[in-house]
Short mmCIF file of C-alpha atoms in Angstrom, two decimals:
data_model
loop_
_atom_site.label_atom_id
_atom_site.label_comp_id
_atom_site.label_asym_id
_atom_site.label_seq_id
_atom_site.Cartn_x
_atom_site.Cartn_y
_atom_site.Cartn_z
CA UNK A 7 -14.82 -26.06 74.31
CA UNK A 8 -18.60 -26.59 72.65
CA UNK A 9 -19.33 -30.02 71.45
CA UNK A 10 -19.38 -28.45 67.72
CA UNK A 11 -15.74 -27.56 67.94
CA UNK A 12 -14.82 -30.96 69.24
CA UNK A 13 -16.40 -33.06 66.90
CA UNK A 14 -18.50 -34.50 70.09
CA UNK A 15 -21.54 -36.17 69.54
CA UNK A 16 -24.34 -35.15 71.73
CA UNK A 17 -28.34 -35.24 71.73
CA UNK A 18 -30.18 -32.83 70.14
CA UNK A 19 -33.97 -31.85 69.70
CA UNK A 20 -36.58 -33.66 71.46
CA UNK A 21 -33.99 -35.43 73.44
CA UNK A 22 -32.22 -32.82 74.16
CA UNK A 23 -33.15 -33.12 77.80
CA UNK A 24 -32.65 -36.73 77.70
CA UNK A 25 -29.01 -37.86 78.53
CA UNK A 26 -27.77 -40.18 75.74
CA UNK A 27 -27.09 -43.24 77.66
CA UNK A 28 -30.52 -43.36 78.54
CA UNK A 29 -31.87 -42.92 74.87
CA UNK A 30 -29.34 -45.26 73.08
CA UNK A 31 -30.47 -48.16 71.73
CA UNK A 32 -30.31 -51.81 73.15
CA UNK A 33 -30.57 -55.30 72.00
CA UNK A 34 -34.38 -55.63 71.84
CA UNK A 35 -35.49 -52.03 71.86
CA UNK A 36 -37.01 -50.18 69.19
CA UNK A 37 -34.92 -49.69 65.89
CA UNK A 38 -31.99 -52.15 67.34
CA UNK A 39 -32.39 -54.94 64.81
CA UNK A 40 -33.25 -52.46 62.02
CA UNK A 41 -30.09 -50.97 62.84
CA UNK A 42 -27.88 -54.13 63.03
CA UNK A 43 -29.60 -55.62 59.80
CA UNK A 44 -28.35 -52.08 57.59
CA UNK A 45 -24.92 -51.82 59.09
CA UNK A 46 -24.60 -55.74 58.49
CA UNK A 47 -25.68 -54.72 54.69
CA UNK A 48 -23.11 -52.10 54.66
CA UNK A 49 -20.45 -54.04 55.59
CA UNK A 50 -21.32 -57.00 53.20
CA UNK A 51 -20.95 -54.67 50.54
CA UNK A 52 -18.15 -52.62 51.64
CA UNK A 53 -15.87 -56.27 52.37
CA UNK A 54 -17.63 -57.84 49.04
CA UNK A 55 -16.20 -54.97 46.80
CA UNK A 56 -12.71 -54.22 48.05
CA UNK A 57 -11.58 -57.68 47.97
CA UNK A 58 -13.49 -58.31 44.62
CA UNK A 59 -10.19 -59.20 42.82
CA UNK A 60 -8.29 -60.89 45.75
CA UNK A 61 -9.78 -64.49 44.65
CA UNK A 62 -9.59 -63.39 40.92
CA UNK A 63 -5.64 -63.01 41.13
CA UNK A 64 -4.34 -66.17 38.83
CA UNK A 65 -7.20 -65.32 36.72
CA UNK A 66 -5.50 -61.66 36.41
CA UNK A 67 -2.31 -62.61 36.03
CA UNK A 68 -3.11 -65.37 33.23
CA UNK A 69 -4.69 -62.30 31.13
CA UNK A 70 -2.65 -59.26 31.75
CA UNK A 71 0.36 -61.84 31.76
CA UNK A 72 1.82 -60.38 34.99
CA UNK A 73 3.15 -61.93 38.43
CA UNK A 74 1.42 -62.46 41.86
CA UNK A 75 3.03 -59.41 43.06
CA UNK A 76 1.75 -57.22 39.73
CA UNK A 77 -1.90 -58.51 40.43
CA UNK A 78 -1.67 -58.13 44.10
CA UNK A 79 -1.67 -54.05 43.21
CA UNK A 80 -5.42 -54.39 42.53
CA UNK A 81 -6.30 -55.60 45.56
CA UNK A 82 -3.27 -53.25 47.43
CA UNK A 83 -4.65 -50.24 45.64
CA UNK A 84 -8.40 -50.27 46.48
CA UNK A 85 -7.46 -50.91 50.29
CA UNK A 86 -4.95 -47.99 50.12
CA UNK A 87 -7.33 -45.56 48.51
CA UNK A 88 -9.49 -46.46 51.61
CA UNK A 89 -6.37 -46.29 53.95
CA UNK A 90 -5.69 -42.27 51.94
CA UNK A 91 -9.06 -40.84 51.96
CA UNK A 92 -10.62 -42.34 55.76
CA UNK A 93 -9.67 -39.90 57.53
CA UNK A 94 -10.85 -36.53 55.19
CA UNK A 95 -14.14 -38.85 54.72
CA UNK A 96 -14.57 -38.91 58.76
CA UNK A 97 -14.42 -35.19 58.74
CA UNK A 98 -17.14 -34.63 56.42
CA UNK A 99 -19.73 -37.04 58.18
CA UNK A 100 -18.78 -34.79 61.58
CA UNK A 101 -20.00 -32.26 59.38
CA UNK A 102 -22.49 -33.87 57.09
CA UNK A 103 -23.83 -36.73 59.13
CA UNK A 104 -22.93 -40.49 59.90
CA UNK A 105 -25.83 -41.59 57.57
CA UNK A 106 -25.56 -39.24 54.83
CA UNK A 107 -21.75 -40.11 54.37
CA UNK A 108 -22.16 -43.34 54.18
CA UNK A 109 -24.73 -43.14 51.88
CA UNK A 110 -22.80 -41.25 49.58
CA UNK A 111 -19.49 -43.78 49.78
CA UNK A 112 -21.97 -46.84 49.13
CA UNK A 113 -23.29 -44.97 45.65
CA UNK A 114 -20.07 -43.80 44.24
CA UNK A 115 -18.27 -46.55 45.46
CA UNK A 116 -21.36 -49.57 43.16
CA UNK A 117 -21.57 -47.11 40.25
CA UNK A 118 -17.55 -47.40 40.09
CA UNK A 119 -18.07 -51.59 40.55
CA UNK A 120 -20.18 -50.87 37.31
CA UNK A 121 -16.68 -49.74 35.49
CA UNK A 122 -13.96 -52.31 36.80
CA UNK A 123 -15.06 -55.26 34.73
CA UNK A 124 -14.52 -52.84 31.37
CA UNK A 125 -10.74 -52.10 32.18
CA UNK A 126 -8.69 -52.33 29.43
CA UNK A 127 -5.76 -53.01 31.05
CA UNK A 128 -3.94 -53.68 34.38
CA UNK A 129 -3.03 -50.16 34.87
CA UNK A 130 -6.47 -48.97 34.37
CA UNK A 131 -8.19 -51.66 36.42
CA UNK A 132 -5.69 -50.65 39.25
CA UNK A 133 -6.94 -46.63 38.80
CA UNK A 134 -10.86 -47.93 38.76
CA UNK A 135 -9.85 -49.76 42.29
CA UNK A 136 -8.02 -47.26 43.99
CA UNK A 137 -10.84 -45.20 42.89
CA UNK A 138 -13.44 -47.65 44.57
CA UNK A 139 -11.50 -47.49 47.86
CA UNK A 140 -11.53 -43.94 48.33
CA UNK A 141 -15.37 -44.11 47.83
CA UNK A 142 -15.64 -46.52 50.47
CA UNK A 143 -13.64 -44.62 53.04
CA UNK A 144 -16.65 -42.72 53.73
CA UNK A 145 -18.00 -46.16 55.11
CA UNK A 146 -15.99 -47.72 58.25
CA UNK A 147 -15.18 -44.89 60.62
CA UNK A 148 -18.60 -43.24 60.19
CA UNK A 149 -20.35 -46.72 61.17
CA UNK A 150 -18.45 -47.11 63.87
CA UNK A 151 -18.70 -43.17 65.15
CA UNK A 152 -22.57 -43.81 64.62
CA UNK A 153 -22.90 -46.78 66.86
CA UNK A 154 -21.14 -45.08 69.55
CA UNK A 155 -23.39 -42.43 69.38
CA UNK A 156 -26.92 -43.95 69.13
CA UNK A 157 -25.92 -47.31 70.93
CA UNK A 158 -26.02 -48.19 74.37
CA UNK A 159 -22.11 -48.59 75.54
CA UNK A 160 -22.73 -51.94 77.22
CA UNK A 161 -24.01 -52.77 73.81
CA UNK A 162 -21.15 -51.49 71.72
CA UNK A 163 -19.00 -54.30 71.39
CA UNK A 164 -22.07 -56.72 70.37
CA UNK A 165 -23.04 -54.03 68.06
CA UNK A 166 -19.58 -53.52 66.37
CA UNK A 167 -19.10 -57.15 66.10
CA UNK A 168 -22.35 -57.11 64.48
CA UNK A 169 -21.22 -55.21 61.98
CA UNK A 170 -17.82 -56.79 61.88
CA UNK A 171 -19.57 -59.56 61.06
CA UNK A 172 -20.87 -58.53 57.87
CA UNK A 173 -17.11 -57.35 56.70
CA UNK A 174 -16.61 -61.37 57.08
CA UNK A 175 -20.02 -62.27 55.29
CA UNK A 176 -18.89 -59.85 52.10
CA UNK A 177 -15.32 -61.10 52.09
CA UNK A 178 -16.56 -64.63 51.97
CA UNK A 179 -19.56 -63.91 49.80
CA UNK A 180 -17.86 -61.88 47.49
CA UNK A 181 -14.97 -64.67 46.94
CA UNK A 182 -17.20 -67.70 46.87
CA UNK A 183 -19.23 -65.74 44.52
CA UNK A 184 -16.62 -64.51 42.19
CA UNK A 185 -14.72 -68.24 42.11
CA UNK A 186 -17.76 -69.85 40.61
CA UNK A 187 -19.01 -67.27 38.35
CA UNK A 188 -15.05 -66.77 36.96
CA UNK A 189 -15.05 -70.72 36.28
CA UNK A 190 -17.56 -70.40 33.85
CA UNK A 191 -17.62 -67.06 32.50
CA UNK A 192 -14.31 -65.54 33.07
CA UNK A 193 -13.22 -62.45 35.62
CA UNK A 194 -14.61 -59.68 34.21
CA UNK A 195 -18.38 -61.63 34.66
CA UNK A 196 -17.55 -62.41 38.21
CA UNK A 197 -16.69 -58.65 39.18
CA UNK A 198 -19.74 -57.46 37.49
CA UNK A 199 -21.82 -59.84 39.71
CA UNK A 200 -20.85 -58.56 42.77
CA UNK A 201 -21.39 -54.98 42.22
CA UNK A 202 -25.00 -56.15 41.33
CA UNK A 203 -25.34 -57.87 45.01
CA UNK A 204 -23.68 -54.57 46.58
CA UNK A 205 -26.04 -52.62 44.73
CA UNK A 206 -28.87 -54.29 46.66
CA UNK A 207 -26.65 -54.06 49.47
CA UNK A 208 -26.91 -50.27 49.11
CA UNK A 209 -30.38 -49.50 48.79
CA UNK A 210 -31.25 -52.13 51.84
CA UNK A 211 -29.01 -50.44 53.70
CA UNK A 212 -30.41 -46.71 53.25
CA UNK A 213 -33.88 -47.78 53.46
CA UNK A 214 -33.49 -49.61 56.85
CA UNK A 215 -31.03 -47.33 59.08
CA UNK A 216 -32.88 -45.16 61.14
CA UNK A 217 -31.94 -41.68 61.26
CA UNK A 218 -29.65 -40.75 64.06
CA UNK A 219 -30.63 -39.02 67.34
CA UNK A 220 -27.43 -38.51 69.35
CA UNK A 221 -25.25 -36.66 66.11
CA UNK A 222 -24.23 -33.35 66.34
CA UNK A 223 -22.40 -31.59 63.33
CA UNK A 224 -19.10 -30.56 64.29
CA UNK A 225 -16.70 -28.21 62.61
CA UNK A 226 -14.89 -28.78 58.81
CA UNK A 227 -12.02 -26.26 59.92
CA UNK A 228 -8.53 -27.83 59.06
CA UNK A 229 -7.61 -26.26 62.61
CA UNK A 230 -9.93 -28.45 64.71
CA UNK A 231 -9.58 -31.31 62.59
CA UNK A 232 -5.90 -31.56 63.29
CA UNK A 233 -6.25 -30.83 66.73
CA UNK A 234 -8.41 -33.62 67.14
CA UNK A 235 -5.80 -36.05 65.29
CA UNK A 236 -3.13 -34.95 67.52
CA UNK A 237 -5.30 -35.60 70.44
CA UNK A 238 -5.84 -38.80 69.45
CA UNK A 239 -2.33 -39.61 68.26
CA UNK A 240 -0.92 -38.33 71.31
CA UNK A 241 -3.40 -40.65 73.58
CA UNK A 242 -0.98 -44.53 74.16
CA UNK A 243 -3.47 -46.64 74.05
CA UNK A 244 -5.17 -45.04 70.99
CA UNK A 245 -1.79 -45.84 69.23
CA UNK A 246 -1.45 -48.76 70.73
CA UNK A 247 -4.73 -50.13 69.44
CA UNK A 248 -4.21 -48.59 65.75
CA UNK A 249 -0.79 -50.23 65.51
CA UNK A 250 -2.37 -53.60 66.62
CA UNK A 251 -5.07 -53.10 63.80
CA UNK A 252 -2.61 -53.04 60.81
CA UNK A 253 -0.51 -55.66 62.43
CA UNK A 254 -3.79 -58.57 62.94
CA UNK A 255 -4.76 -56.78 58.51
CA UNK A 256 -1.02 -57.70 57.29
CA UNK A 257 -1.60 -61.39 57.97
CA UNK A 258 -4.93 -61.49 56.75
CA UNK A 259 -4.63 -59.63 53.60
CA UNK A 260 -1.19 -61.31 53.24
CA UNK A 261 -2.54 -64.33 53.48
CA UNK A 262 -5.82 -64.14 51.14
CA UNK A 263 -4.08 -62.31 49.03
CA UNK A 264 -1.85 -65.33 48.31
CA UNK A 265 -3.69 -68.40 49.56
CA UNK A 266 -5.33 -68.73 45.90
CA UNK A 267 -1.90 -68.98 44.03
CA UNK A 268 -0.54 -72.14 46.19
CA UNK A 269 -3.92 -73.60 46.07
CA UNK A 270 -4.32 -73.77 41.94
CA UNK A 271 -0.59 -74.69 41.79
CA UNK A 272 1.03 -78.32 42.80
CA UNK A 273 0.26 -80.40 44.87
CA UNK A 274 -3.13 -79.14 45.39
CA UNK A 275 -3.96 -77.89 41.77
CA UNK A 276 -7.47 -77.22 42.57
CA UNK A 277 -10.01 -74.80 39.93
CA UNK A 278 -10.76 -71.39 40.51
CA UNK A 279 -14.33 -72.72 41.86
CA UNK A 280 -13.38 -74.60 44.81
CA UNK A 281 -10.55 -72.28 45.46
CA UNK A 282 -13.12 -69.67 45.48
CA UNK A 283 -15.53 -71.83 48.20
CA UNK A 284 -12.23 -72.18 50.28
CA UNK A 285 -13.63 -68.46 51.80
CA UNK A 286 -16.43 -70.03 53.19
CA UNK A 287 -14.07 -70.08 56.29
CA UNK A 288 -14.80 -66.50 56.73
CA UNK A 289 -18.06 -67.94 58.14
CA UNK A 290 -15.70 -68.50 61.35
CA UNK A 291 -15.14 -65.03 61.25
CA UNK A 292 -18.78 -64.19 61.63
CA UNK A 293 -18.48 -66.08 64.55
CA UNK A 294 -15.51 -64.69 66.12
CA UNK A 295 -16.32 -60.89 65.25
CA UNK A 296 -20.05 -61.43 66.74
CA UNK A 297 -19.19 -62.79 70.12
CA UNK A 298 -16.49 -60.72 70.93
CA UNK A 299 -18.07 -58.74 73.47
CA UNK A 300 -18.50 -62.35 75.29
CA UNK A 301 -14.50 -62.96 74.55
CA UNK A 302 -14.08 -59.21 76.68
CA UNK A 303 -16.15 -60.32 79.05
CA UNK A 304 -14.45 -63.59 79.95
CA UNK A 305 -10.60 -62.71 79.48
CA UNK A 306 -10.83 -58.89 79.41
CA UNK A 307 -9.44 -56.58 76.43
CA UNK A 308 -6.17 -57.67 76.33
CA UNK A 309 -6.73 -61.32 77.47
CA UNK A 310 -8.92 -61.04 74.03
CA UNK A 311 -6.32 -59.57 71.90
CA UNK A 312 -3.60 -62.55 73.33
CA UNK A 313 -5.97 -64.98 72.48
CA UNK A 314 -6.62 -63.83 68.85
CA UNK A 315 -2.76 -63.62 68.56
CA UNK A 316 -1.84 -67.22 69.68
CA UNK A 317 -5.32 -68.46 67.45
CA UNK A 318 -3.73 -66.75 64.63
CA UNK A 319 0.09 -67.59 65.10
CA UNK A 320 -1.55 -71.33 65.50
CA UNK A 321 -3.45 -71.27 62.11
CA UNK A 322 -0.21 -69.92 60.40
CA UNK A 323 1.97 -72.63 61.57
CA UNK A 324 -0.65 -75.17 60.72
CA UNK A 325 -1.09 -74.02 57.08
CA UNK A 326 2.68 -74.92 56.05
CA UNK A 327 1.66 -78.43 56.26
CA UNK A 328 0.93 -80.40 52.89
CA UNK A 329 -2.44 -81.81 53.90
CA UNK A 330 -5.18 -79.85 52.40
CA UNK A 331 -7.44 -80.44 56.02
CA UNK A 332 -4.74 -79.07 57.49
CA UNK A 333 -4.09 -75.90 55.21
CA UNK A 334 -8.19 -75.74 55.78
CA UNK A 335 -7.33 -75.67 59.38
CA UNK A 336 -5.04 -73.39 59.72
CA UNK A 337 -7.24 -70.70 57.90
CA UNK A 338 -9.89 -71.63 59.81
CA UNK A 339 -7.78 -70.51 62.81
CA UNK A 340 -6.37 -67.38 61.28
CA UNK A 341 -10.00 -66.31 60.13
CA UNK A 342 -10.52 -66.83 64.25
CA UNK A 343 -8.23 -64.97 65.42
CA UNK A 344 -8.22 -62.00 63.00
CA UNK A 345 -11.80 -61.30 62.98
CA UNK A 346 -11.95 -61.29 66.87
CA UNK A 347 -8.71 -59.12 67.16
CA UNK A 348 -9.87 -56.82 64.82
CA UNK A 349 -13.74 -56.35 66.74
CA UNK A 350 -11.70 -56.01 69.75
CA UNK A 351 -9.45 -53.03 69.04
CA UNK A 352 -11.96 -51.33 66.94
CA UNK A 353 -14.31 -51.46 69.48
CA UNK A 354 -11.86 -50.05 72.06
CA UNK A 355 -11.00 -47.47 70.07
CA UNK A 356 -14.73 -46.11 69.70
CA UNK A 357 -14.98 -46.70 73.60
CA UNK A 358 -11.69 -44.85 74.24
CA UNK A 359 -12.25 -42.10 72.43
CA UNK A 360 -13.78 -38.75 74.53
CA UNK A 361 -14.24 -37.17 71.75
CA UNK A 362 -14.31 -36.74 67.69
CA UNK A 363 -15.22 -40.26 67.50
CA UNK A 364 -15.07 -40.49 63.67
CA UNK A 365 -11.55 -39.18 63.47
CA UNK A 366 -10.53 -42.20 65.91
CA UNK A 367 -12.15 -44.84 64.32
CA UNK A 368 -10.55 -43.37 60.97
CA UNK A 369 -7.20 -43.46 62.23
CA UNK A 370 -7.66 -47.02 62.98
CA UNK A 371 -8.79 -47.77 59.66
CA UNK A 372 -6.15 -45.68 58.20
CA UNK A 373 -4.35 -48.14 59.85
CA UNK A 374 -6.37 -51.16 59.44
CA UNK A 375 -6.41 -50.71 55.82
CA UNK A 376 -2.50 -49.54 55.06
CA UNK A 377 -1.79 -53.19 56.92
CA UNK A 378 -3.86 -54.65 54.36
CA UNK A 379 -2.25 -52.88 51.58
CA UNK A 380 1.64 -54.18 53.07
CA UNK A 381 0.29 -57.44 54.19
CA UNK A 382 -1.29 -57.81 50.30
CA UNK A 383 2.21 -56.43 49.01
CA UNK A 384 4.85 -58.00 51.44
CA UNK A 385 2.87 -61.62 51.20
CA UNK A 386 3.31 -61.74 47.35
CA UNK A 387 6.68 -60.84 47.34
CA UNK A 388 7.46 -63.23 50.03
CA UNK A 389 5.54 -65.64 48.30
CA UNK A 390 7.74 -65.17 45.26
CA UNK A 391 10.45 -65.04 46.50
CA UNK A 392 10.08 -68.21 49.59
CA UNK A 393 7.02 -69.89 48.93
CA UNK A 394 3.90 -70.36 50.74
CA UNK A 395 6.86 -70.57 53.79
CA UNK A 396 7.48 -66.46 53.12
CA UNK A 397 3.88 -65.48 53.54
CA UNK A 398 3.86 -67.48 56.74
CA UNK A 399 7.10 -65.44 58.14
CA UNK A 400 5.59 -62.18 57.47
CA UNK A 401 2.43 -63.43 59.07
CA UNK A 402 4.45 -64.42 62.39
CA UNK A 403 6.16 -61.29 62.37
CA UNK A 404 2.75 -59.21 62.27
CA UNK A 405 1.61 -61.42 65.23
CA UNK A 406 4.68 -60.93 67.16
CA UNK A 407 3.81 -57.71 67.04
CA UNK A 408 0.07 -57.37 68.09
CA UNK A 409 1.55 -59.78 71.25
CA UNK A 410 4.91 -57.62 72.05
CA UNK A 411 2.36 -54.00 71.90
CA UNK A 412 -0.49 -55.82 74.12
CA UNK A 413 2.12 -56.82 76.03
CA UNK A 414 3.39 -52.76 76.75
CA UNK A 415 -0.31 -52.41 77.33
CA UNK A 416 -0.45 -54.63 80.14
CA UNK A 417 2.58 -53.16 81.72
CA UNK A 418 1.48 -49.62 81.26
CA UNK A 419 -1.81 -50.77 83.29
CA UNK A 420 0.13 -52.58 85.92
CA UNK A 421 2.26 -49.53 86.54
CA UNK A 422 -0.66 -47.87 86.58
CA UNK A 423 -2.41 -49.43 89.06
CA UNK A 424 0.79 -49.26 91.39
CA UNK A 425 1.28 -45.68 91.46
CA UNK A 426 -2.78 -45.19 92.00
CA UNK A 427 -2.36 -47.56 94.81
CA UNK A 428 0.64 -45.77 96.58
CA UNK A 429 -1.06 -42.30 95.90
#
């Protein structure tokens, strides 16, 4: 089967004769930092507009007059329009190109940022969201497809983490940003600010990624796209890996979903401004997300994926206590654990996959992002219904899980490793 009907990735032109792993680039060479600086952009602006609202919830409720779990929808509904519309997205930049796709998601995705402040309603604001989600599922699985392709694989985890990275800059960015401006000048102001800052975002980006080398278009045909899914569906670890995804998104989109609405209520009562500089934790996760290739290299895949599970599980449990440090703590650890979780798998996946790259990292951010939308959901009804105690329980839960499916992982290896040995 030709690369083309694969959705493979292979050189092309004046490298033709080159193989890729010798042409990639590496930390250093030419068009590396270039590179990292413009996904970096891309995924400040993606992180900075999807979560927008998240920080914005009390101020949403107050106007529209609706609960935690009514608001919650806006944040729910941009991530599932991202979750929907990855995976159709990923086709067309196997057709189309990484760059060009992503490109195109950025544009439509600002110009819709321009509309949300002007809803008139909840119902309308939730449409313009969902909306800016499905524009921006042209963004994760074709940055990831295009740094497997033009990046050296000893560099890929760096490089992913990288741009994991700037997913944690946005998120924090865009809610510090938002908290302030909302103080002052109300909701609708603070949206409208950060579509400005993703609209730089967007033009940095196209100007500084260079063009790729290693792409080959591959084939639109339904056929060969669902061929490809099934490949990659049938494949353990793949599924493994996408179910561990959602899992480490349903406690972090649970939780920052909610965190704002017991932090403006008793006993910490605080204004939407500092609860808005609370994010500034995400900085962690620009930590965590960068040096998880060093994380791999130390404790191995899954020794990485225990330890973001047991950071996590340890930042939940400390964020029931009634000590604002402590609540500060314990996001502090689950921003840890999360963002080094999530580099992890998602670089595994891109490593795993033999072929039609883009369809693999969009099934795990089909996944990724539908554990945002039920971690965003779930935590707001548990929230209402338990407390801050609810959103911890469906936290724990999602971490039991990442721990029990690494754990069938590490069986599946040992087994393996038996019967290779006997053979």
């Amino acid at each position: 089967m030709s690369p083309a009907s694969t959705g493979a990735s292979t050189v092309v032109g004046a490298d033709a004769s080159v193989p890729a792993a010798d042409s990639r680039m590496v930390p250093g060479g030419p068009g590396y930092r270039r590179m990292s600086l413009a996904l970096f952009l891309a995924g400040v602006a993606t992180f900075a507009l999807l979560y927008s609202t998240q920080a914005l919830l009390p101020l949403i409720s107050g106007e529209f007059g609706v609960t935690a779990s009514d608001a919650s929808w806006t944040v729910a509904a941009a991530t599932g329009g991202l979750a929907l519309f990855v995976l159709p997205m990923s086709a067309l930049s196997e057709r189309f190109g990484r760059r060009t796709v992503m490109t195109a998601s950025l544009a439509v995705a600002v110009t819709v940022g321009v509309l949300v402040p002007l809803a008139p309603s909840l119902g309308a604001l939730i449409a313009l969201r969902a909306l800016q989600g499905a524009a921006l599922a042209g963004l994760p699985a074709s940055a990831t497809a295009y740094l497997a392709e033009e990046v050296s694989p000893r560099a890929l985890v760096t490089a992913i983490g990288l741009f994991v990275a700037g997913n944690s800059v946005g998120g924090m960015s865009g809610r510090v940003v938002t908290g302030w401006v909302a103080q002052e000048w109300g909701w609708r102001i603070a949206v409208a600010v950060i579509g400005v800052i993703a609209v730089a975002c967007a033009v940095a980006f196209r100007l500084l990624l260079p063009a790729p080398r290693h792409f080959r278009a591959g084939s639109l045909r339904p056929r060969v796209l669902a061929r490809t899914v099934r490949d990659h569906l049938s494949d353990p670890l793949l599924r493994r890996l996408y179910a561990i995804g959602a899992l480490f998104m349903t406690v972090f989109g649970g939780v920052y979903t909610v965190i704002g609405y017991r932090l403006t209520e008793a006993p910490f009562s605080l204004p939407q401004g500092i609860v808005g500089s609370i994010f500034l934790v995400y900085l962690v996760g620009t930590v965590s997300a960068s040096t998880a290739g060093r994380l791999v290299g130390r404790l191995g895949r899954r020794g990485a994926l225990y330890a973001g599970g047991a950071t996590t599980a340890a930042g939940l449990l400390l964020s029931l206590a009634g000590s604002l440090p402590l609540v500060l703590l314990g996001l502090v650890l689950i921003t840890a654990g999360f963002f080094a979780g999530h580099a992890v798998a998602s670089s595994a996946v891109s490593r795993t996959a033999t072929h039609g790259r883009a369809q693999a990292s969009a099934l795990y951010q089909s996944a990724y992002y539908v554990g945002s939308s039920a971690g965003s959901t779930a935590g707001a009804v548990a929230f209402h219904a338990g407390g801050w105690a609810g959103t911890v329980g469906v936290g724990l839960l999602a971490v039991l899980g990442v721990v029990s499916i690494t754990l069938l992982g590490t069986r599946a290896a040992r087994t393996e490793r038996r019967l290779a040995t006997a053979a």
